[in-house]
Coordinates of C-alpha atoms (C1' of nucleotides) in Angstrom, one line a residue:
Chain V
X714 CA -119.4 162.8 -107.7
X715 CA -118.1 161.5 -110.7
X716 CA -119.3 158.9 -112.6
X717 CA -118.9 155.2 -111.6
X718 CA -116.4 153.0 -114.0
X719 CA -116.5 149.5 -113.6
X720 CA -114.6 146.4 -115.8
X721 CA -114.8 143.2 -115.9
X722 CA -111.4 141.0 -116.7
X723 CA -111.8 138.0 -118.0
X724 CA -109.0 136.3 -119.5
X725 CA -109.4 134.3 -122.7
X726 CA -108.9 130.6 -121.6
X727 CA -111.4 128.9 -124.0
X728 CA -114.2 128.6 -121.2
X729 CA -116.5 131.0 -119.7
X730 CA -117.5 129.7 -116.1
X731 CA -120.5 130.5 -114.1
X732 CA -118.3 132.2 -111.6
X733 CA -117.0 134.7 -114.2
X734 CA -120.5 135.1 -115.6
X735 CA -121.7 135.7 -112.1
X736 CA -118.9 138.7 -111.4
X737 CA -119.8 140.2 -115.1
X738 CA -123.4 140.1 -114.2
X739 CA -122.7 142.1 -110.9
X740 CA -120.2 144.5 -112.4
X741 CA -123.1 144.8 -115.1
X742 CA -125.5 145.5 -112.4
X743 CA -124.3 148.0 -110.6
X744 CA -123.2 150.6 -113.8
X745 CA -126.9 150.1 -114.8
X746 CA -128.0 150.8 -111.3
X747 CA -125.2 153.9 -111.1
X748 CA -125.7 155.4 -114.6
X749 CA -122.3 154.2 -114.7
X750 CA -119.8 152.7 -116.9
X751 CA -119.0 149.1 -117.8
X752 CA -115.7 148.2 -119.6
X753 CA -114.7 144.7 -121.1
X754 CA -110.9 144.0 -121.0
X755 CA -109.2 141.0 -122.6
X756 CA -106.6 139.8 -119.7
X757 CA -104.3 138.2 -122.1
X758 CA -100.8 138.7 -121.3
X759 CA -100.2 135.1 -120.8
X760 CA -99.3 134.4 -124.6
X761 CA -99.6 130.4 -124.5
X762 CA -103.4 130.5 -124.2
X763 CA -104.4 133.1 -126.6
X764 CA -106.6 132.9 -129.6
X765 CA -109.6 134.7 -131.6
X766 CA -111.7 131.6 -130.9
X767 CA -111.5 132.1 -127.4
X768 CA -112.2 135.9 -127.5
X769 CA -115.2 134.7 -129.0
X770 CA -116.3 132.5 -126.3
X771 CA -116.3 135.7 -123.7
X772 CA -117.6 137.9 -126.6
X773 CA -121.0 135.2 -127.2
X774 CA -121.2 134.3 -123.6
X775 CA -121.8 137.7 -122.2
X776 CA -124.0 138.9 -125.2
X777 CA -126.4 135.9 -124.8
X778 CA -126.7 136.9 -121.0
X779 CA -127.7 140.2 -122.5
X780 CA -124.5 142.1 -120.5
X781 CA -123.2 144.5 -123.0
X782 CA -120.5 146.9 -122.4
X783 CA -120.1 150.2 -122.9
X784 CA -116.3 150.0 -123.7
X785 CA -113.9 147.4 -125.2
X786 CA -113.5 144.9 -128.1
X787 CA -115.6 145.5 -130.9
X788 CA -117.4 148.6 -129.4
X789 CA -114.1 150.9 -128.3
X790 CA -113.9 153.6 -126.1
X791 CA -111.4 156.8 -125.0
X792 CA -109.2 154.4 -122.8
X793 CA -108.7 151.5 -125.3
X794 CA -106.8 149.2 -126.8
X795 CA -109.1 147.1 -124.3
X796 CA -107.1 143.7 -125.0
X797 CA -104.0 144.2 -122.8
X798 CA -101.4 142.1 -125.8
X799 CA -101.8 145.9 -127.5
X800 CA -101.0 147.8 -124.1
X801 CA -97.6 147.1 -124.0
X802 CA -96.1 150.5 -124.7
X803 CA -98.8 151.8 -121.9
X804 CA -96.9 149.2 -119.2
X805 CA -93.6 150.3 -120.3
X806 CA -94.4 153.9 -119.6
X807 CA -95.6 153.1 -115.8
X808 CA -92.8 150.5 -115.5
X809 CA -90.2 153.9 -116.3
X810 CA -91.9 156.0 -113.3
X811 CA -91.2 152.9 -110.5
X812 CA -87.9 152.6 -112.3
X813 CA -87.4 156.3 -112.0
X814 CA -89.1 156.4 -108.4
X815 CA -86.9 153.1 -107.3
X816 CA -89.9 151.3 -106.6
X817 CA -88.8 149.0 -109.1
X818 CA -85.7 146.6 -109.9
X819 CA -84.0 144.5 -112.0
X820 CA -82.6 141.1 -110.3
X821 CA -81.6 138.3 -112.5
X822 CA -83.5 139.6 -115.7
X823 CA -86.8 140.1 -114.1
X824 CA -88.3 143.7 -112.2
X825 CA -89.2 143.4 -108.7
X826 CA -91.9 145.9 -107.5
X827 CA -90.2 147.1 -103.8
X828 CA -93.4 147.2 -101.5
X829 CA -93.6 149.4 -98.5
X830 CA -94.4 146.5 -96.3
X831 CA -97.1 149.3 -94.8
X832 CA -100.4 147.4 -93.5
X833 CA -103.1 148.4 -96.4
X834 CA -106.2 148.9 -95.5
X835 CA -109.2 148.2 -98.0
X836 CA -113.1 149.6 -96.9
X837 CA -114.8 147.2 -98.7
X838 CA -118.0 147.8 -100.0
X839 CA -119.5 144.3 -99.0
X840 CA -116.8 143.0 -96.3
X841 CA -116.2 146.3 -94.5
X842 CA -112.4 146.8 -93.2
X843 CA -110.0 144.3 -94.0
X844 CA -106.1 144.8 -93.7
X845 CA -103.5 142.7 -94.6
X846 CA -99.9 143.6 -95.1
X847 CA -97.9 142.5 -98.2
X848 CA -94.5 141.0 -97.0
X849 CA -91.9 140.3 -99.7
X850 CA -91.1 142.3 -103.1
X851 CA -93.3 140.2 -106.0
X852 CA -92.1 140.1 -109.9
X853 CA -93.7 142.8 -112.1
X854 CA -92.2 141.6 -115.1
X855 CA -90.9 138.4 -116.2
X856 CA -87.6 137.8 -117.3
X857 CA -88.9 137.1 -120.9
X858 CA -89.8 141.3 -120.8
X859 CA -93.9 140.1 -120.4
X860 CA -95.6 142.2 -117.7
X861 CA -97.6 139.9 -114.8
X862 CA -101.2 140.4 -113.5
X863 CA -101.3 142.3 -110.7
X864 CA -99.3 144.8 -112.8
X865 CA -101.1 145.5 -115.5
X866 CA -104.5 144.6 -113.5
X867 CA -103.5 148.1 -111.8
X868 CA -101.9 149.8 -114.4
X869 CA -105.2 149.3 -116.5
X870 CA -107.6 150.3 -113.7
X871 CA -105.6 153.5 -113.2
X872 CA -105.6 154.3 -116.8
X873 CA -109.3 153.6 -117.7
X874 CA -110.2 155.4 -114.6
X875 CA -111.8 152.5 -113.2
X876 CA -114.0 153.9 -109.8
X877 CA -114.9 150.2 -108.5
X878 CA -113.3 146.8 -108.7
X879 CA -115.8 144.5 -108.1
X880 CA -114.2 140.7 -108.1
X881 CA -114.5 137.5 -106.7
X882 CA -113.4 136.6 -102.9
X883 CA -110.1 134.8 -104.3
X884 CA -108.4 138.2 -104.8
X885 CA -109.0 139.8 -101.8
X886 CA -105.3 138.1 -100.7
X887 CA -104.1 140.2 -103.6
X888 CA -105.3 143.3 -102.7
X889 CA -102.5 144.2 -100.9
X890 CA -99.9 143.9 -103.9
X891 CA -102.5 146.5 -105.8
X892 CA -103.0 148.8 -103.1
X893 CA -99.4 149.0 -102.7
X894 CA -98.9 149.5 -106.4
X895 CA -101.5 152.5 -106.3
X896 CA -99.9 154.3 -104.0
X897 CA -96.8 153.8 -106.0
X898 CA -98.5 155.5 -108.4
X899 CA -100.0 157.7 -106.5
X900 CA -102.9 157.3 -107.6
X901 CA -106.4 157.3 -105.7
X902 CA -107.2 153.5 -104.6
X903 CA -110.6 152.0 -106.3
X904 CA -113.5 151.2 -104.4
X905 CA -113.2 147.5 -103.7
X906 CA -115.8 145.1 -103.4
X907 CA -115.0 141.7 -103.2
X908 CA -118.4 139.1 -104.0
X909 CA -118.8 135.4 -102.5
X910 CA -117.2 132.8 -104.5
X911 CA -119.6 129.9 -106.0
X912 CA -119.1 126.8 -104.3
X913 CA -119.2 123.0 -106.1
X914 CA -122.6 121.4 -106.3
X915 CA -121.2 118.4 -104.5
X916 CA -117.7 117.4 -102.6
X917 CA -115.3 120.7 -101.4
X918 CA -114.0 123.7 -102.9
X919 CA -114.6 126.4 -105.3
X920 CA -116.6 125.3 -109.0
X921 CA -114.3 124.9 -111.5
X922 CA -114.0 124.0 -115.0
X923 CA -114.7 120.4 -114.7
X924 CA -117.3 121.0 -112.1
X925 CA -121.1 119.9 -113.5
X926 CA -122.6 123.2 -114.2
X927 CA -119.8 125.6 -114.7
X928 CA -119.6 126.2 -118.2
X929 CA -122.2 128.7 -119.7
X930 CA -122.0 127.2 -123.0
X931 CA -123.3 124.2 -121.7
X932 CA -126.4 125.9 -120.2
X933 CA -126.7 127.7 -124.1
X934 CA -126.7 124.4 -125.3
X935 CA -129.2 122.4 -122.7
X936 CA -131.5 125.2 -124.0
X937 CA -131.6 126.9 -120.7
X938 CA -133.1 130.6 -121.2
X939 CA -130.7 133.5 -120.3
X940 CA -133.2 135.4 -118.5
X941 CA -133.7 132.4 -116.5
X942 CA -130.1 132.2 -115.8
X943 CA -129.2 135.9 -115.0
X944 CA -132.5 135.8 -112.3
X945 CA -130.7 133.0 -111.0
X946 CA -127.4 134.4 -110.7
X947 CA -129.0 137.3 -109.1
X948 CA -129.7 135.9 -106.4
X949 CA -126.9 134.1 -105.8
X950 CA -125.1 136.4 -103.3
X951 CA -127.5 139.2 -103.5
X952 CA -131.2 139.5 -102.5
X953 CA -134.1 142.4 -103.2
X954 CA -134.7 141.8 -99.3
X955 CA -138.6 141.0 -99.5
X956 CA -139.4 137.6 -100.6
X957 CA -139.3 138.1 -104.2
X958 CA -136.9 135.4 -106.1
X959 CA -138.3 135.8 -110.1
X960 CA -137.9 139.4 -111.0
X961 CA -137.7 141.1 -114.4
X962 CA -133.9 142.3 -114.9
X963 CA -134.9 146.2 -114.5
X964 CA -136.3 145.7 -111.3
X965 CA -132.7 143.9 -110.0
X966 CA -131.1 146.6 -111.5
X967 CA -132.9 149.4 -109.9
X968 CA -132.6 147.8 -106.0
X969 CA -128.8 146.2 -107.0
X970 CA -126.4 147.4 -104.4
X971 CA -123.0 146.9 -103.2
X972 CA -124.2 146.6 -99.6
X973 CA -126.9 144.4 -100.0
X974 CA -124.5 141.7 -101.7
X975 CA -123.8 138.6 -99.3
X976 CA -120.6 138.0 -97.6
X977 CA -120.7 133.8 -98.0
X978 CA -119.9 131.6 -100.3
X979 CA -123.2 130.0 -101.8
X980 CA -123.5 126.5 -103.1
X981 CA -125.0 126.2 -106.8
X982 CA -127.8 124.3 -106.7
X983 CA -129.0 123.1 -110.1
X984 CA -132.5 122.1 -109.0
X985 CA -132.9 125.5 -107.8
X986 CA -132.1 126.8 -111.7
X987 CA -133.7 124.4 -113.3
X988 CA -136.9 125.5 -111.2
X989 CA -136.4 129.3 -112.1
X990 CA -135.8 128.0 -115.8
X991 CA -139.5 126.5 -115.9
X992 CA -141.2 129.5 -114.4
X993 CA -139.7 131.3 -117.6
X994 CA -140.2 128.7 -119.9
X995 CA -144.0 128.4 -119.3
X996 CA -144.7 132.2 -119.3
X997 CA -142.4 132.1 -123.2
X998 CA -145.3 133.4 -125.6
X999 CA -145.8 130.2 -128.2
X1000 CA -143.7 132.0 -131.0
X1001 CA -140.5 132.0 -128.5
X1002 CA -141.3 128.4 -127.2
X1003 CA -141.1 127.2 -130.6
X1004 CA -138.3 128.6 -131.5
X1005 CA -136.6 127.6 -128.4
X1006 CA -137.7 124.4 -129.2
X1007 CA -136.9 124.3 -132.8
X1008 CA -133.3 125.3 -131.8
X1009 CA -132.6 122.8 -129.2
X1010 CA -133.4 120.2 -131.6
X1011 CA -131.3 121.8 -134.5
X1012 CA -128.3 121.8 -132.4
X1013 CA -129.2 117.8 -131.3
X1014 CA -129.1 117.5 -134.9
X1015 CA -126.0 119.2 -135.5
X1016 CA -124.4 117.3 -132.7
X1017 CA -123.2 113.5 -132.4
X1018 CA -126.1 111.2 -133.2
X1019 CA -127.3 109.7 -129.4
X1020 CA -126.7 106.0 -129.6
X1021 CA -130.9 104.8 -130.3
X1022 CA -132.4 108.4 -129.9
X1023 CA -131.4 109.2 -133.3
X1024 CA -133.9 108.5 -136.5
X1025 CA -136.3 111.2 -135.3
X1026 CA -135.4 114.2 -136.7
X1027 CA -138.9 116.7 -135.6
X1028 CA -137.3 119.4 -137.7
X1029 CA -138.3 117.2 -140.7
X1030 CA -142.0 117.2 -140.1
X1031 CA -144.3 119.8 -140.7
X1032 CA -143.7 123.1 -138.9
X1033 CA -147.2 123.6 -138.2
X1034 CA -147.1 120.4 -136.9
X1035 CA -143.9 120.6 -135.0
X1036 CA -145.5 123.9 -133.6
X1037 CA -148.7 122.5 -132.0
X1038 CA -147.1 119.2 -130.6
X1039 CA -144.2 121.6 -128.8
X1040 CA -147.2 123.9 -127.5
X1041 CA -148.6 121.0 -125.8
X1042 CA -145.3 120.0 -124.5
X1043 CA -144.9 123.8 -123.2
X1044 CA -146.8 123.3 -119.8
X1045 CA -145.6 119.6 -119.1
X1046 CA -142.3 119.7 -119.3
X1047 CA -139.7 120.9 -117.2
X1048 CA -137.1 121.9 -119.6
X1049 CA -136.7 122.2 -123.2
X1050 CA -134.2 118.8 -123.3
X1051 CA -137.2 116.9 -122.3
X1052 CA -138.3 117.7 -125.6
X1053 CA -137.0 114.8 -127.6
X1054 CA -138.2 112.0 -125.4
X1055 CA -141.8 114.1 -124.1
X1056 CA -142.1 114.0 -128.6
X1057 CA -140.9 111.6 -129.7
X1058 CA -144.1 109.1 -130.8
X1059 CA -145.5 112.0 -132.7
X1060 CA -142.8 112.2 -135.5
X1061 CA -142.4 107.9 -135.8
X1062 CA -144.7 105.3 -135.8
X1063 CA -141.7 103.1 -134.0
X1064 CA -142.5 104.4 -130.9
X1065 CA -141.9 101.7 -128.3
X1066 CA -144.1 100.0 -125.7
X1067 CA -143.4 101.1 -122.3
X1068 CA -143.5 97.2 -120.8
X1069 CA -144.4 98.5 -117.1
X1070 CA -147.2 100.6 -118.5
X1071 CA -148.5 98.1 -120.4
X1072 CA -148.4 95.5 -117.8
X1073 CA -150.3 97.8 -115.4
X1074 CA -153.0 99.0 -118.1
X1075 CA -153.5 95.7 -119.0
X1076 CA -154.2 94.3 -115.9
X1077 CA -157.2 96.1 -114.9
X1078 CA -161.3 95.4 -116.3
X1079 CA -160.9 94.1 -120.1
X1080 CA -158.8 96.7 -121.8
X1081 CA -159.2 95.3 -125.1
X1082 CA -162.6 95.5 -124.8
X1083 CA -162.7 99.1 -124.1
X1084 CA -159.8 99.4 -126.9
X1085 CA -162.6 97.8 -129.6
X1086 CA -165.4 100.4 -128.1
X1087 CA -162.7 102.9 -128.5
X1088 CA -162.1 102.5 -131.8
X1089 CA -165.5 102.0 -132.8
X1090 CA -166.2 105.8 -131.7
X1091 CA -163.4 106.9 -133.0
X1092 CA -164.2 105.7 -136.1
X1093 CA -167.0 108.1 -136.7
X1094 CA -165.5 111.2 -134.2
X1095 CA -165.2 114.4 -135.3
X1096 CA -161.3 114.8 -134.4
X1097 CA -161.2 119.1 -135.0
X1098 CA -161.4 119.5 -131.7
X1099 CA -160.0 118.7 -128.2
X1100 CA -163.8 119.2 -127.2
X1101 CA -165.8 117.3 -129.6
X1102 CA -163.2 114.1 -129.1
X1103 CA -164.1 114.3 -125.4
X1104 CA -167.3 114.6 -125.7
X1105 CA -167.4 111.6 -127.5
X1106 CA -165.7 109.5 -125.7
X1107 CA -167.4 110.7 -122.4
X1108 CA -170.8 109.7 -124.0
X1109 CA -169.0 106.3 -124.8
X1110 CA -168.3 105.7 -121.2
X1111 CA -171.6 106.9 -119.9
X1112 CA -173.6 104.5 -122.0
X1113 CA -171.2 101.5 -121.0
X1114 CA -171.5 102.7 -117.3
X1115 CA -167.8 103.2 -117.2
X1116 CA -165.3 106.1 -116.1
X1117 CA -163.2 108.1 -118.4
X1118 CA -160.0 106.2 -117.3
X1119 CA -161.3 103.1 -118.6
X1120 CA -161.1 104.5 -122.0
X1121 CA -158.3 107.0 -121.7
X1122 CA -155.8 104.7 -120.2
X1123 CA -155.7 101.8 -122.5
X1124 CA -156.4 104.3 -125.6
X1125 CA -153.1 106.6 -124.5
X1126 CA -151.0 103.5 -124.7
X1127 CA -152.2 102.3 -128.0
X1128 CA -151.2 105.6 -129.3
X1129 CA -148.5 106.7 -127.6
X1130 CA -146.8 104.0 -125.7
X1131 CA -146.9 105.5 -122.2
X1132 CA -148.7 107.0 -119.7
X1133 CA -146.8 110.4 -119.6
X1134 CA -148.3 112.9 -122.1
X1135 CA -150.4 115.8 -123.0
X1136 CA -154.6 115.0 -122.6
X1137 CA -155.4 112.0 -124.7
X1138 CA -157.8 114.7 -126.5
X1139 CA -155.3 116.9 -127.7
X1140 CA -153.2 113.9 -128.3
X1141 CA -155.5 112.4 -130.5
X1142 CA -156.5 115.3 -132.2
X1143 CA -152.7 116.6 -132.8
X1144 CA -151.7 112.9 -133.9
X1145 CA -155.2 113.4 -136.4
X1146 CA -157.2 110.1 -137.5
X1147 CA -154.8 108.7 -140.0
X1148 CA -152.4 108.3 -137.4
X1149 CA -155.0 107.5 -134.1
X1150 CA -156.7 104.8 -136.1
X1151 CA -153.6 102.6 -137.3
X1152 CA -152.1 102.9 -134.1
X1153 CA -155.0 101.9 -132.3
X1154 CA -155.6 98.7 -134.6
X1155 CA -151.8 97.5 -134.5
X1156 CA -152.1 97.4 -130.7
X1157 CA -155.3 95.8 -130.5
X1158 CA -154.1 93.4 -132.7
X1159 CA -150.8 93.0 -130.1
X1160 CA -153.1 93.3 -127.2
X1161 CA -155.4 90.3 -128.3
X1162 CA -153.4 88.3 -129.3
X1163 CA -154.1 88.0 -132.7
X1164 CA -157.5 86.9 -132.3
X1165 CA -159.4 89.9 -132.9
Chain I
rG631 C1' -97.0 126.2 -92.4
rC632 C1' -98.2 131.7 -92.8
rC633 C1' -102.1 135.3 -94.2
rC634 C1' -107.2 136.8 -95.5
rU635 C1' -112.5 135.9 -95.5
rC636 C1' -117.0 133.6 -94.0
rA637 C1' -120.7 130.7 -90.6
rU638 C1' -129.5 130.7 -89.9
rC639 C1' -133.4 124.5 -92.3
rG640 C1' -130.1 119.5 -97.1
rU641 C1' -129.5 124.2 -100.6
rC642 C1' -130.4 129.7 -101.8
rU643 C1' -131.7 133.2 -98.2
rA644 C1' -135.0 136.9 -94.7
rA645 C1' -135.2 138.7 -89.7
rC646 C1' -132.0 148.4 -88.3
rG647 C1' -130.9 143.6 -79.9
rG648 C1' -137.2 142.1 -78.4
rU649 C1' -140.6 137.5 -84.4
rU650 C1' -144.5 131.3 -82.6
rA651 C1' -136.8 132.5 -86.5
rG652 C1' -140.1 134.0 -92.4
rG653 C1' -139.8 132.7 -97.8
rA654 C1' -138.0 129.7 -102.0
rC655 C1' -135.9 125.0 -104.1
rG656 C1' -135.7 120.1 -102.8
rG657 C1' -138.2 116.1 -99.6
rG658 C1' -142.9 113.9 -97.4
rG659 C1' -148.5 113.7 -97.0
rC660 C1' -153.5 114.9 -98.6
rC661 C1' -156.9 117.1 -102.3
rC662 C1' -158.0 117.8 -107.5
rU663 C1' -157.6 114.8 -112.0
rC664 C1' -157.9 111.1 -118.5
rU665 C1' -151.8 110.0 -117.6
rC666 C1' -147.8 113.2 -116.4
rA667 C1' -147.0 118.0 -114.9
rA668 C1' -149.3 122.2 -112.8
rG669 C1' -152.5 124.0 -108.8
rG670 C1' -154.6 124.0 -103.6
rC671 C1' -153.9 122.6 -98.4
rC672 C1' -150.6 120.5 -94.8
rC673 C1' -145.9 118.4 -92.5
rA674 C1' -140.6 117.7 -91.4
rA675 C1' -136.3 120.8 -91.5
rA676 C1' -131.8 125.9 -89.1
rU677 C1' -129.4 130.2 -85.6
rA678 C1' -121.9 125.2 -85.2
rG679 C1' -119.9 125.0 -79.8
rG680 C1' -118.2 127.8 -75.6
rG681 C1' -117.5 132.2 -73.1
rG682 C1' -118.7 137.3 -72.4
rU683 C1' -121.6 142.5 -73.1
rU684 C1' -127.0 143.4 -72.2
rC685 C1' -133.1 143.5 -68.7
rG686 C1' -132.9 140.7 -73.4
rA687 C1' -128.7 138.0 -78.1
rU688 C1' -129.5 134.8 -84.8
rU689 C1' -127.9 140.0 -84.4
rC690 C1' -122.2 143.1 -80.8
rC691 C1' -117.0 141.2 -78.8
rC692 C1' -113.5 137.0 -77.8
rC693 C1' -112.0 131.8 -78.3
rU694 C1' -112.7 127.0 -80.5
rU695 C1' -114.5 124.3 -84.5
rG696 C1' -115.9 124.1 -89.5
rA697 C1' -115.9 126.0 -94.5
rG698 C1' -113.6 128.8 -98.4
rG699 C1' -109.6 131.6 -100.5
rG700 C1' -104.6 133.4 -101.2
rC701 C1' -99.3 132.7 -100.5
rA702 C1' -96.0 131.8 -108.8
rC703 C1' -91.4 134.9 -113.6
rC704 C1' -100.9 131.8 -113.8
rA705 C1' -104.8 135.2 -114.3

RNA sequence: GCCCUCAUCGUCUAACGGUUAGGACGGGGCCCUCUCAAGGCCCAAAUAGGGGUUCGAUUCCCCUUGAGGGCACCA
């Protein structure tokens, strides 16, 4: 059997949606799984929208999701050009043998493609039999002289020998204009598999442009991890049949198969990514966390300054620094674009207060007693350790007959201004004496008012 | 309006005609605990409806309903 050819067809429109990323992923899946071939070509016939800029969206997007091709832009092939704006004289050569066959005609400046009005008949790889029959002639090329889609969509699979068309469920209406065209040609109809289409998170209808969550640049940006993404995406349509739902990208790809892809539609759910995200995220090894982190916060940089957020630029401080208070962040937080706000009191001393978490700390035993122990011990502790703080303040509470809490609570706010955070032990040692020790004082001077 | 596709917990999904209909996310509860996460244990939650076929339908067929897509000199 001859080797398996697949393409993906994106057309350059400025955007690169989940839905396309989710069709080059599976196109990209099964020439792994095959030994096969996957192709990149640049639908771009429609002149208006057309620019390098947007090439370079498709060209970014699918290398961060780590789908590279075997042939097209930048890489090349036997079957290029791969952007179909340098195909033209290819088109004009098919469009002769219709003419020549009288499968096609001129009528009021544009050329009709005469169908056969035959029922066509698909075996699709994931849907099974499905017929439809084509019913009226459809333009093949405008009246301007530029050739339409489902023209050069065939003309191109034809010519690059492509063995599989693997698209998204809004095409399988169309199928019928390509199958005729085929035969037209006489050439051998692709196996076609049409995938589920990705459904809006909320309200009806298919995720588009505008929809929250459709962009993949968006997802680069948040600081969402491709890996994490692609896993996602996965399973979005297509399952390893156990149980399994986080699998390394080799595995996927050696039990990826037409068959087992899903016949529905399936809802994004965000949660559900954001989830898969963190089970990545946690497992990063430190280097990669930091420099995921160190990224995010570039780009915040980079970006329009958040109304309030902004003064705290991390990326200022010291690195070793900003490297052991992002290691602590690594197993509490949920995504890297907590980051900023999970941080943010380690890099200014104008942290806030939280008011709710202050009213509740302060309503319970005599929290500014414990604050004035507190500092007392910390006066003397030996802060190069997580262990040697604890152990200090643990013998603090056991000689005042007190719990942990007592000290840890009230001693968190001081420093910190909330309750959310790392342990108070690594907080104090990360934030080191010279920080711990003012902080502590201001607030107890807050906290008593005054009358220390 | 015409044509095509699809239909299991709220969501993603598993169950070659025979299972107490399974897992995951999300939700709820309990435990653990220096906060928040995490972790452990537990709970609620589905075969759209109606007809067939069959000893037996989530599973096969038909209808209804619902959902989605396509009907361009867009791709």
């Amino acid at each position: 059997m001859s080797q398996v050819r697949v393409r993906f067809a994106p057309s350059p429109t400025g955007f690169f949606h989940i839905g396309s990323a989710r069709t080059a992923l599976f196109n990209w899946l099964y020439a792994r799984h095959t030994g096969g071939v996957f192709v990149l070509r640049i639908e771009d016939t429609d002149q208006a929208r057309n620019s390098e800029a947007f090439l370079d969206v498709i060209y970014n997007s699918l290398s961060w999701l780590g789908l590279n091709w075997d042939e097209g832009p930048r890489v090349g092939g036997a079957h290029g050009p791969y952007r179909q704006s340098e195909r033209g004289d290819i088109y004009r050569a098919y469009l002769e043998k219709l003419m020549a066959s009288g499968r096609a005609y001129e009528k009021e400046g544009a050329v009709f493609f005469r169908i056969s009005g035959e029922p066509q008949v698909i075996e699709d790889g994931i849907r099974g039999r499905v017929e439809r029959t084509e019913e009226k002639d459809f333009v093949i090329v405008r009246s301007g002289g530029s050739p339409v889609f489902h023209f050069v969509n065939v003309v191109d699979d034809i010519a690059m020998g492509i063995t599989h068309v693997i698209r998204g469920e809004d095409h399988l209406s169309n199928t019928s204009k390509h199958t005729e065209l085929f035969k037209a040609f006489g050439a051998p109809l692709p196996v076609y598999a049409h995938i589920p289409l990705i459904l809006k998170q909320n309200g009806p209808g298919k995720m588009s442009k505008r929809d929250q969550g459709a962009l993949i640049e968006e997802y680069q940006r948040r600081g969402i991890l491709p890996e994490a993404l692609v896993n996602f995406l996965c399973l979005l349509g297509w399952n390893p049949g156990d149980n399994r739902e986080k699998m390394p990208l080799a595995e996927i790809v050696r039990l990826f198969d037409l068959p087992g892809v899903n016949q529905s539609n399936a809802r994004f759910d965000e949660k559900k990514l954001a989830h898969m995200n963190w089970t990545y995220l946690v497992e990063l090894p430190p280097d990669a966390y930091v420099e995921q982190a160190r990224a995010y916060f570039a780009r915040l940089a980079a970006g329009p300054a958040a109304e309030g957020a902004a003064r705290i630029d991390p990326l200022a401080a010291d690195p070793a620094y900003f490297r052991e208070i992002m290691l602590l962040g690594q197993p509490k937080v949920k995504a890297i674009e907590e980051l900023p706000a999970y941080t943010a009191y380690f890099f200014t001393e104008d942290f806030g207060i939280d008011p709710k978490v202050r009213e509740k700390v302060m309503a319970k035993g005599d929290p500014v007693a414990r604050l004035r122990e507190l500092i007392a011990t910390l006066a003397t502790a030996d802060f190069s350790s997580d262990a040697t703080l604890e152990a200090a303040v643990q013998a603090l509470a056991a000689r005042q007959g007190l719990g942990l809490g007592d000290y840890v609570h009230v001693g968190r706010l001081a420093v910190s201004g909330t309750n959310v955070g790392p342990s108070f032990f690594s907080l104090l040692r990360v934030l080191g004496p010279d920080r711990v020790r003012p902080r502590l004082d201001r607030f107890l001077a807050t906290a008593a008012g005054g009358s220390i």
